[in-house]
Structures are given as structure tokens and as C-alpha cells.
XYZ file of C-alpha atoms in Angstrom:
568
model
C 322.218 137.513 -32.385
C 320.180 140.543 -33.449
C 317.551 138.360 -35.081
C 317.202 136.207 -31.978
C 316.921 139.275 -29.757
C 314.315 140.770 -32.096
C 312.222 137.590 -32.047
C 312.413 137.435 -28.252
C 311.430 141.106 -27.838
C 308.575 140.836 -30.324
C 307.204 137.689 -28.715
C 307.330 139.069 -25.198
C 305.751 142.415 -26.072
C 303.088 140.786 -28.244
C 301.945 138.805 -25.218
C 302.028 141.941 -23.050
C 300.041 143.936 -25.633
C 297.469 141.166 -26.015
C 296.897 140.997 -22.258
C 296.806 144.795 -21.919
C 294.196 145.207 -24.653
C 291.984 142.471 -23.240
C 291.437 144.222 -19.933
C 288.086 145.655 -18.923
C 289.065 149.210 -19.867
C 288.915 148.283 -23.571
C 285.171 147.765 -23.169
C 284.525 150.517 -20.622
C 286.333 153.206 -22.654
C 284.783 152.316 -26.015
C 281.684 153.888 -27.490
C 280.262 150.484 -28.435
C 281.110 146.780 -28.660
C 282.414 147.062 -32.225
C 285.012 149.655 -31.243
C 286.006 147.556 -28.230
C 286.453 144.550 -30.502
C 288.645 146.472 -32.933
C 290.860 147.714 -30.101
C 291.160 144.389 -28.291
C 291.541 142.137 -31.364
C 292.720 144.113 -34.394
C 295.395 146.174 -32.632
C 297.305 143.261 -31.038
C 297.076 141.221 -34.261
C 298.352 144.165 -36.288
C 301.187 144.750 -33.830
C 302.269 141.121 -33.953
C 302.074 141.095 -37.745
C 304.140 144.275 -37.951
C 306.881 142.713 -35.829
C 306.898 139.600 -38.017
C 307.338 141.797 -41.073
C 310.099 143.805 -39.384
C 311.945 140.586 -38.514
C 311.483 139.344 -42.094
C 312.752 142.662 -43.433
C 315.837 142.415 -41.224
C 316.399 138.876 -42.453
C 315.918 139.772 -46.126
C 317.444 143.230 -46.355
C 320.298 142.187 -44.063
C 320.197 145.037 -41.552
C 318.758 143.207 -38.532
C 320.255 145.513 -35.912
C 318.600 148.575 -37.477
C 315.228 146.841 -37.780
C 315.519 145.686 -34.157
C 316.049 149.264 -32.971
C 313.321 150.743 -35.190
C 310.804 148.087 -34.206
C 311.535 148.759 -30.536
C 310.861 152.475 -31.046
C 307.658 151.742 -32.933
C 306.473 149.498 -30.093
C 307.064 152.362 -27.673
C 305.027 154.723 -29.873
C 302.315 152.070 -30.149
C 302.128 151.740 -26.372
C 301.741 155.512 -26.059
C 298.661 155.297 -28.292
C 297.355 152.422 -26.178
C 297.942 154.528 -23.062
C 295.806 157.343 -24.484
C 293.033 154.892 -25.322
C 293.148 153.480 -21.785
C 292.959 156.824 -19.949
C 289.254 157.357 -20.401
C 286.261 157.091 -22.708
C 286.871 158.660 -26.106
C 284.375 159.429 -28.876
C 284.623 157.019 -31.781
C 286.294 159.603 -34.033
C 288.998 160.357 -31.464
C 289.574 156.660 -30.838
C 289.932 156.223 -34.592
C 292.715 158.792 -34.735
C 294.790 156.934 -32.150
C 293.927 153.579 -33.729
C 295.313 154.738 -37.095
C 298.356 156.365 -35.470
C 299.088 153.090 -33.671
C 298.922 151.175 -36.967
C 301.180 153.730 -38.660
C 303.703 153.520 -35.847
C 303.901 149.734 -35.953
C 304.360 149.349 -39.708
C 306.670 152.365 -40.103
C 309.945 150.411 -39.578
C 309.181 147.925 -42.333
C 307.885 150.599 -44.712
C 311.008 152.687 -44.089
C 313.274 149.681 -44.664
C 311.509 148.838 -47.922
C 311.605 152.453 -49.106
C 315.348 152.788 -48.475
C 316.499 149.488 -49.950
C 315.888 146.999 -52.731
C 313.237 144.781 -51.137
C 311.745 141.616 -52.638
C 308.266 141.864 -54.093
C 306.698 139.516 -51.541
C 307.802 141.766 -48.682
C 306.409 144.869 -50.398
C 303.068 143.159 -50.967
C 302.967 141.696 -47.440
C 303.720 145.037 -45.767
C 301.135 146.828 -47.893
C 298.532 144.168 -47.142
C 299.304 144.428 -43.433
C 298.628 148.168 -43.418
C 295.504 147.942 -45.563
C 294.040 145.011 -43.628
C 294.656 146.774 -40.302
C 292.945 149.954 -41.499
C 290.131 147.815 -42.895
C 289.463 146.560 -39.382
C 288.722 150.118 -38.248
C 286.689 150.903 -41.366
C 284.381 148.029 -40.476
C 283.434 149.607 -37.160
C 283.444 153.252 -38.266
C 281.500 153.179 -41.516
C 278.849 151.275 -43.407
C 279.073 150.630 -47.144
C 278.264 153.635 -49.314
C 277.696 154.457 -52.957
C 278.493 151.553 -55.282
C 280.048 149.478 -52.490
C 276.853 147.833 -51.307
C 275.856 147.058 -54.887
C 279.125 145.230 -55.571
C 278.600 143.151 -52.444
C 274.972 142.460 -53.344
C 276.163 141.212 -56.740
C 278.857 139.056 -55.092
C 276.221 137.498 -52.837
C 274.046 136.892 -55.893
C 276.869 135.165 -57.800
C 277.602 133.082 -54.728
C 274.010 131.847 -54.919
C 274.454 130.885 -58.572
C 272.698 133.765 -60.345
C 273.451 137.051 -62.139
C 269.866 138.354 -62.208
C 270.155 141.730 -60.467
C 266.419 141.771 -59.831
C 266.843 138.787 -57.521
C 269.692 140.514 -55.679
C 267.617 143.545 -54.719
C 264.731 141.399 -53.600
C 266.914 140.743 -50.529
C 266.280 144.159 -48.997
C 267.388 143.016 -45.547
C 270.907 142.338 -46.812
C 271.151 145.781 -48.405
C 269.969 147.417 -45.190
C 272.563 145.506 -43.156
C 275.323 146.691 -45.540
C 274.308 150.307 -46.100
C 272.187 151.068 -43.027
C 269.328 152.366 -45.185
C 266.529 150.861 -47.247
C 267.174 150.707 -50.948
C 265.194 153.199 -53.015
C 263.782 152.838 -56.530
C 266.124 155.621 -57.684
C 269.106 153.697 -56.331
C 268.085 150.554 -58.197
C 267.506 152.567 -61.358
C 271.041 153.971 -61.142
C 272.671 150.539 -60.780
C 270.459 148.104 -62.692
C 269.690 148.104 -66.409
C 267.264 146.056 -68.442
C 269.645 144.272 -70.832
C 268.530 141.896 -73.607
C 269.465 138.979 -71.308
C 267.585 140.373 -68.298
C 268.179 142.722 -65.360
C 271.918 143.235 -64.898
C 274.338 145.342 -62.861
C 275.583 148.401 -64.775
C 279.149 148.186 -63.411
C 279.700 144.620 -64.577
C 280.525 141.463 -62.658
C 284.343 141.342 -62.636
C 284.851 142.766 -59.144
C 281.815 140.985 -57.629
C 283.159 137.682 -58.974
C 286.510 138.308 -57.262
C 284.710 139.177 -54.024
C 282.717 135.929 -53.914
C 285.277 133.701 -52.079
C 285.932 136.278 -49.364
C 282.244 137.060 -48.993
C 281.276 133.410 -48.634
C 284.087 132.695 -46.172
C 284.018 135.792 -43.957
C 281.228 138.135 -45.027
C 282.031 141.816 -45.108
C 285.478 141.250 -43.591
C 286.297 138.782 -46.354
C 285.409 141.141 -49.189
C 287.374 143.993 -47.588
C 290.384 141.701 -47.238
C 290.045 140.845 -50.930
C 290.199 144.549 -51.790
C 293.250 144.935 -49.521
C 294.983 142.056 -51.307
C 294.311 143.571 -54.732
C 295.664 146.925 -53.551
C 298.739 145.236 -52.059
C 299.526 143.660 -55.429
C 299.149 147.074 -57.076
C 301.521 148.529 -54.457
C 304.082 145.846 -55.315
C 303.841 146.607 -59.034
C 304.231 150.319 -58.291
C 307.367 149.590 -56.271
C 308.810 147.636 -59.205
C 307.881 150.427 -61.634
C 309.708 153.023 -59.560
C 312.800 150.817 -59.494
C 312.735 150.464 -63.261
C 311.783 153.984 -64.351
C 314.646 156.478 -63.904
C 315.676 157.891 -61.545
C 315.000 154.934 -59.247
C 317.192 156.226 -56.429
C 317.221 157.835 -53.949
C 313.663 159.200 -54.145
C 311.817 156.237 -55.638
C 311.227 154.357 -52.404
C 309.840 157.400 -50.648
C 307.481 158.133 -53.530
C 306.305 154.519 -53.433
C 305.414 154.963 -49.762
C 303.582 158.219 -50.526
C 301.640 156.726 -53.430
C 300.725 153.534 -51.566
C 299.837 155.013 -48.151
C 298.430 158.477 -48.891
C 295.227 159.588 -50.631
C 293.838 159.034 -53.144
C 295.092 155.432 -53.291
C 294.884 154.591 -49.585
C 291.075 154.819 -49.221
C 290.636 152.641 -52.315
C 292.730 149.954 -50.621
C 289.996 149.466 -48.018
C 286.738 150.594 -49.661
C 284.910 148.259 -52.035
C 285.504 149.878 -55.414
C 287.079 148.730 -58.692
C 289.728 151.459 -58.774
C 292.443 149.435 -57.056
C 291.868 146.586 -59.501
C 292.114 149.005 -62.415
C 295.343 150.459 -61.000
C 296.802 146.952 -60.717
C 295.994 146.099 -64.347
C 297.318 149.403 -65.666
C 300.588 149.553 -63.717
C 301.357 145.886 -64.438
C 300.669 146.341 -68.140
C 302.683 149.530 -68.267
C 305.688 147.886 -66.637
C 305.608 144.915 -68.967
C 305.416 147.126 -72.056
C 307.641 150.097 -71.210
C 309.939 149.742 -68.186
C 310.658 146.131 -67.264
C 314.179 144.872 -67.955
C 312.624 142.159 -70.109
C 309.596 143.331 -72.067
C 306.701 140.889 -72.136
C 304.322 142.356 -74.674
C 301.839 139.489 -74.722
C 301.396 139.753 -70.959
C 301.239 143.557 -71.247
C 298.419 143.222 -73.753
C 296.594 140.777 -71.509
C 297.024 143.036 -68.451
C 295.888 146.223 -70.167
C 293.212 144.309 -72.059
C 291.771 143.129 -68.735
C 290.528 146.698 -68.234
C 287.830 145.768 -70.775
C 286.180 143.828 -67.940
C 286.110 146.853 -65.614
C 284.918 150.350 -66.540
C 285.374 152.627 -69.566
C 287.600 154.933 -67.527
C 289.998 151.994 -67.020
C 289.886 151.329 -70.742
C 291.050 154.897 -71.357
C 294.550 153.826 -70.317
C 294.528 151.073 -72.937
C 293.398 153.523 -75.619
C 296.073 156.042 -74.619
C 298.946 153.560 -74.311
C 298.358 151.363 -77.367
C 299.691 153.934 -79.904
C 302.947 154.197 -77.955
C 303.545 150.477 -78.287
C 303.401 151.061 -82.060
C 305.589 154.150 -81.776
C 308.263 152.945 -79.362
C 307.978 149.143 -79.242
C 307.226 147.933 -82.753
C 309.122 144.709 -82.063
C 306.419 143.734 -79.586
C 303.396 145.156 -81.388
C 302.133 141.821 -82.721
C 302.302 140.096 -79.337
C 300.727 143.108 -77.605
C 297.904 143.166 -80.146
C 297.298 139.443 -79.722
C 297.006 139.916 -75.947
C 294.559 142.821 -76.269
C 292.547 141.042 -78.957
C 292.272 137.934 -76.799
C 290.915 139.956 -73.882
C 288.556 141.872 -76.182
C 287.175 138.610 -77.540
C 286.830 137.135 -74.046
C 285.151 140.264 -72.642
C 282.769 140.339 -75.611
C 281.893 136.668 -75.138
C 281.307 137.112 -71.408
C 279.089 140.151 -71.959
C 277.203 138.346 -74.714
C 276.276 135.689 -72.146
C 275.655 138.064 -69.242
C 273.980 140.972 -71.038
C 273.052 139.667 -74.464
C 275.339 142.286 -76.061
C 278.628 140.966 -77.509
C 280.758 143.991 -76.633
C 282.910 145.011 -73.637
C 281.293 147.425 -71.185
C 277.856 146.181 -72.231
C 276.338 147.383 -68.962
C 277.591 150.907 -69.501
C 276.449 150.889 -73.139
C 272.958 149.820 -72.096
C 272.960 152.452 -69.354
C 273.890 155.225 -71.777
C 271.131 154.093 -74.131
C 268.619 154.180 -71.291
C 269.842 157.622 -70.191
C 269.065 158.988 -73.661
C 265.352 158.327 -73.097
C 263.104 161.343 -72.371
C 263.103 162.342 -68.735
C 266.438 160.639 -67.939
C 269.623 162.526 -67.043
C 272.816 161.613 -68.875
C 276.017 161.005 -66.919
C 277.889 163.056 -69.536
C 277.836 166.850 -69.471
C 280.803 167.675 -71.764
C 281.492 170.668 -69.490
C 285.240 170.060 -69.260
C 285.824 173.675 -68.195
C 283.879 172.765 -65.057
C 284.840 169.130 -64.488
C 288.587 169.457 -65.069
C 289.303 172.291 -62.612
C 286.940 170.642 -60.128
C 288.792 167.310 -60.310
C 292.132 169.048 -59.884
C 291.518 171.972 -57.552
C 288.267 171.601 -55.602
C 289.218 172.208 -51.982
C 287.355 169.219 -50.576
C 287.049 166.552 -53.277
C 289.684 167.568 -55.801
C 293.255 166.305 -55.824
C 294.542 169.579 -54.359
C 292.189 169.265 -51.394
C 293.217 165.789 -50.223
C 296.281 164.710 -52.242
C 298.331 167.862 -52.910
C 301.530 165.764 -52.939
C 300.677 164.765 -56.509
C 301.344 168.334 -57.663
C 305.041 167.744 -57.012
C 304.769 165.927 -60.346
C 304.371 169.307 -62.089
C 307.913 170.150 -61.025
C 309.109 166.881 -62.537
C 307.323 167.000 -65.910
C 310.097 168.748 -67.858
C 313.063 166.781 -66.427
C 311.137 163.505 -66.803
C 310.273 164.076 -70.433
C 313.784 165.296 -71.166
C 315.724 162.403 -69.655
C 313.211 159.511 -69.892
C 311.071 160.378 -72.902
C 310.520 156.860 -74.227
C 309.682 155.585 -70.755
C 307.405 158.330 -69.441
C 305.749 160.048 -72.411
C 303.197 157.196 -72.572
C 302.465 157.651 -68.862
C 301.901 161.376 -69.341
C 299.570 160.683 -72.262
C 297.540 158.203 -70.206
C 297.223 160.661 -67.320
C 296.187 163.537 -69.598
C 293.669 161.387 -71.467
C 292.146 160.196 -68.206
C 291.755 163.697 -66.795
C 290.282 165.171 -69.964
C 287.852 162.312 -70.550
C 286.631 162.144 -66.963
C 286.114 165.901 -66.857
C 283.195 165.326 -69.232
C 281.298 163.304 -66.613
C 278.622 164.793 -64.404
C 279.917 163.102 -61.253
C 283.490 164.381 -61.389
C 283.873 163.781 -57.632
C 283.434 160.014 -58.052
C 279.997 159.592 -56.520
C 279.360 158.849 -52.868
C 282.968 157.847 -52.212
C 286.304 159.109 -50.875
C 287.780 161.965 -52.933
C 290.010 161.544 -55.947
C 288.597 158.102 -56.733
C 288.657 158.533 -60.498
C 292.368 159.372 -60.501
C 293.453 156.271 -58.565
C 294.000 154.127 -61.659
C 296.753 156.426 -62.946
C 298.384 157.325 -59.623
C 301.134 154.717 -60.298
C 301.835 156.369 -63.659
C 302.104 159.786 -61.998
C 304.547 158.520 -59.359
C 307.695 158.630 -61.586
C 307.007 162.309 -62.313
C 306.869 162.940 -58.561
C 310.289 161.288 -58.252
C 311.707 163.694 -60.827
C 309.954 166.573 -59.067
C 311.579 165.742 -55.741
C 314.954 165.418 -57.450
C 314.456 168.900 -58.956
C 313.432 170.440 -55.604
C 316.941 171.424 -54.568
C 316.215 174.983 -53.403
C 314.780 175.333 -49.915
C 311.461 176.962 -51.035
C 310.789 173.980 -53.296
C 311.699 171.562 -50.534
C 309.326 173.367 -48.200
C 306.580 173.125 -50.819
C 307.192 169.385 -51.252
C 307.298 168.808 -47.497
C 304.128 170.832 -46.916
C 302.144 168.981 -49.585
C 303.270 165.619 -48.246
C 302.369 166.660 -44.691
C 298.910 167.890 -45.724
C 298.297 164.689 -47.689
C 299.320 162.606 -44.670
C 296.941 164.634 -42.502
C 294.104 164.034 -44.963
C 294.951 160.323 -45.044
C 294.830 160.162 -41.249
C 291.421 161.857 -41.126
C 289.945 159.764 -43.947
C 291.203 156.512 -42.410
C 290.083 157.344 -38.875
C 286.785 159.046 -39.735
C 285.761 157.753 -43.200
C 282.465 159.653 -43.229
C 284.339 162.961 -43.404
C 285.461 162.079 -46.903
C 282.020 161.395 -48.375
C 280.780 163.983 -50.815
C 277.217 164.327 -49.581
C 278.477 165.903 -46.377
C 278.752 169.333 -47.971
C 281.727 171.604 -48.152
C 284.514 171.591 -45.652
C 284.389 168.253 -43.879
C 288.145 167.671 -43.924
C 288.666 171.409 -44.170
C 286.827 171.836 -40.864
C 289.461 169.637 -39.248
C 292.189 171.913 -40.573
C 290.361 174.860 -39.040
C 289.966 173.083 -35.709
C 293.556 171.849 -35.484
C 295.499 174.712 -37.068
C 293.018 177.601 -36.717
C 294.057 178.387 -40.287
C 293.108 176.271 -43.268
C 296.090 176.110 -45.662
C 293.788 174.903 -48.441
C 290.872 177.213 -47.746
C 291.808 179.492 -50.640
C 291.093 176.757 -53.196
C 287.810 176.924 -55.153
C 284.660 174.986 -54.350
C 282.863 173.393 -57.302
C 280.533 171.090 -55.374
C 276.989 171.049 -56.743
C 275.445 171.401 -53.276
C 277.310 174.518 -52.113
C 279.387 175.959 -54.963
C 281.303 179.208 -54.802
C 280.169 182.150 -56.866
C 281.396 181.084 -60.300
C 283.507 184.212 -60.844
C 285.238 183.724 -57.510
C 285.688 179.996 -58.183
C 287.413 180.604 -61.505
C 289.581 183.391 -60.104
C 290.802 180.981 -57.427
C 291.276 178.335 -60.088
C 293.385 180.786 -62.094
C 295.685 181.251 -59.092
C 296.067 177.475 -58.784
C 296.741 177.094 -62.511
C 299.392 179.807 -62.362
C 301.024 177.947 -59.491
C 301.106 174.675 -61.446
C 302.488 176.421 -64.543
C 305.152 178.047 -62.380
C 306.185 174.625 -61.074
C 306.477 173.264 -64.615
C 308.514 176.327 -65.654
C 310.853 176.014 -62.667
C 311.364 172.337 -63.434
C 312.124 173.197 -67.056
C 314.607 175.883 -66.062
C 316.398 173.516 -63.730
C 316.514 170.888 -66.454
C 317.910 173.357 -68.961
C 320.517 174.544 -66.458
C 321.692 171.095 -65.443
């Protein structure tokens, strides 16, 4: 009965919403035709898809009456957002806020049901894809491609035309202008194209562009964004499985999955065209298969982690960090793991021998580093870890503390995690530490012209179990307030980044998201953090004094978690 009533309600209201959003006000109240199209097409499709998922969740999780009630409430919240959009013309940024809130309201029942139950993998992936694809629709009308994004798409277009010669790709200047909104400069080409023995090639490799080709050929920019959303949805599913396998899986694991999948820094990488989501998928899948799955599959783990050899050296850091722990903890699977990694190494070397003329993985990066060593060129490595590491962690705009403070709940969970799940989570901690230390040596610690925290995305799934332990340790009300505040601030940052993507880009100068805090709250709760940005840095003494305060806070969280572990 409940399922039938839910289907009837969803069908009726989907028709009502479609008719409401196709009235003249959708065009009259929009800043341009693209915004009007997103409101009149993407919103009703997303709403209908969310109801289908809620019905499926009620069918699968076997609580149809609860899903019926929650979906009805979410439809009411959605209609409130539609009402605001219909009242009068709104600037694009303001319309984006209500667009994202409407999407969040519609998918909330399914996400909540998944987070509080044992859901099948297909439902987790479908719900994640629904959210990412819906947000992608707004990204298409609110932002052009930036940083490496346009170059990946240019390479995908080139492969689709049967070539890998990067020089031919950039001869199509009109395509680059349509993607990025600017003309390509010689400096931009120099940063992304190297002269390899086999010819002009893309520095970042061709793995992601090759995956983008089908979507690009079928649906252009929308198709390649949907491909990224699908990759991120698969990573979200693997994260959900990891949190069910790594103790303690209940009751906090589902909530941490939702935070990791739908908050920064992972959320922007589920819509923007970067390799980070693909790297996260390979790493979390390989980690599960080697360390947490009920049935270890070491050959597949080796293949999954070995696939990072097709991506970037920072993805390969996880393989380097995790391989010794297979020897240490899982000697029974070492041979199969090694065979898997060796097979991927041989395949990556063969592919790069053909593409670049250099029979080694990461050939593009190796050629780029060789070119950067020439007189007059600037290396991407600085080895200034005392600058890069605190910047990656604590910079108030582009560090983790500035946009994803929820991850610092993990500090509270380090001691209890390593005490009660050492064999499961020590490798994860090693991979996270290796990634942070190695990336702190790079000049562009902020991740280039991209949303903040991009370089940490690959290991966010490995940090999630520590957050679960941190929430379990936060029994006193001050710790619960800290956890709640960091989650709320991260959700706020995710809302701003999704609705107004340009506020997250690092060429905007200091305080883009921080300005929103000032405008909304009249008091920036993160304004005390240091600023390490090259364009407008703090006085270095002041920056390191602020960093010291943040470090003391993190150490205090670790100490509190250790005390609670010792006392339990």
C-alpha cells in the first residue's frame, strides 16, 4: 500500500513540478537562457529521479512508509525553493544557492536511508550519481572549464579524432575558447605539453581523456561531466563498502560516508573534470580488496592500486605507501598482489613507450621534470615542506581547514583507531601521511586553478574511518559541538562551491568563501587561520603563529582521543 501511494504521489507531483517550471517566469526571472534551461529542465528531472530513488530505497531497505513520509517532506522543501525562484529575478549566484538547496532537499531522504541502513551497492552508486549529475547541470551554466579541465577535454576530442599529437589539439583554438572562455596562451601550452621522443604529448597522460571520449562524442561537455559523475559515484560506493567493513561500521559509518561523499573536498571533484575522483576510486577499491574486505582479493587489489600508474605520481604515492603493509600484514597474498602490480606496471610502461617513446609509467611527468631542469625554467618542486604542509592543512581559503574542517575530526579518532583496528587502519594512516608530506614539496600546494583541497581527494576515503572513530570518541558535549560545527562549516562551504564555483578558484585572491562567512554571519569563524597564498600572504611571523595555534588544537584532539581510549 505504501509503495503504491508513494508511486502515485511522486507521479502526480512530478507532473505538477514539470508544468510549474515550464511557465514563463522561469525565463523572465533568470539572468540568461542557460540559467532558465537549468531551472526548467534539470530541476524537474532531478526531482523525478530523486523520487524514483526514494521508492527504490523503500523497496530495497524495506521501510516504505518512512521513505514515503520523508519524500513528501522533501517535495515540500523543494517547492519552497521553487517558490523563491518564482518570486522575482535573482542574480545567478543567488539562483544557484536555491538550485543547490532544492537538489539537496530532494535527495536527502534517500541519502538518509542509505546512511542509516545496510543498502545495496547499486543504490549507493545511483544516489551518488543522481546528486553529482544534478549539481553538474548547474556547474555547466555557472562556470566554464578552468585549469587542467579544458586540456583534458581537448585531449579527449583529439583521441576521438584518432590522434594523440597534442600539437594538433591546440591548433583548434576555437574549441579551447569555447571551453575556457579565453584564448590559449603560449605559457599555457608550455605548462601542459611536452616534447617527448614520440612527439608533442600531454603532460598529464591520456588515461582520463580516453575515458572521457565516449561521453564527449555523444553529448559534448555534458557527456564528459556525466562521465566524471559516474566515476565519483563508483568511488562513493566503494567508500560506503569500506566504512561497513572497517570497524566500527555502526552507528557512525553511514553518516561519515554521507559527509565524505557530499562535502568538500570530494564533492567538487565529482563534477569538475579532474583525475582526482578516478584516483580515489582506484585507491579505495584496492585498499578494500587488500585490507578490509571479508574475502581478500590480492590480485585485484594489485591491479586496482597498480592502475594509479596510469594517472599521476601523487596517485602512485598510495601504491608506494601501501605495498609494504601487504608484505607486513598479508604475506599470504603478497605473490598475487605483486603479480597484479607488476602487470599494471608492464602495461603502463608499454602504453607510455608507444605514446611518449619512454617505456616507463608517468612518462609525461618525467619528461616535464627534465624540461623544467633547463635554464630559465621553474621547477614544480620546491622542497619547502615547512611552507607547503601547513598551507595544505591550515590555509584559511584553500587548505583543508578552510573548506573541509570536518576532516579534522579524524585527529580525535587517530588513537582509538590505531588501538582497536591497527592491522586495518595503520596502512591507511601511512598512505595519508605519505601523501601529505610528498605533496607539501610541490610549488602548487593549492592544486592549481581548481577547487580547494584537490590534492587530498584521493585519500579522503582512507581518512573516513578515522573520522568514524573520532565521532565515536566525541562523547562530551564540547567535542560534539566541535564535530557539529566543523560539519556545518563544511556543508556551508560545499553549498557555496556548488552554487558559485568561481568562489573556490585560487586566482580570486584571499577570502572568496571567507567573504561569504562575513556577509552571512558578520563573523568569520575561520578568519583566524593563516593565509599562505602566494598572491596575498600573511606576514610570515603572523602566519606561523596562527599555524602554531592550529597545530596545538590538532595535537589536543589527538591527546583527548588517546586519553579516552586509555580510559575505556
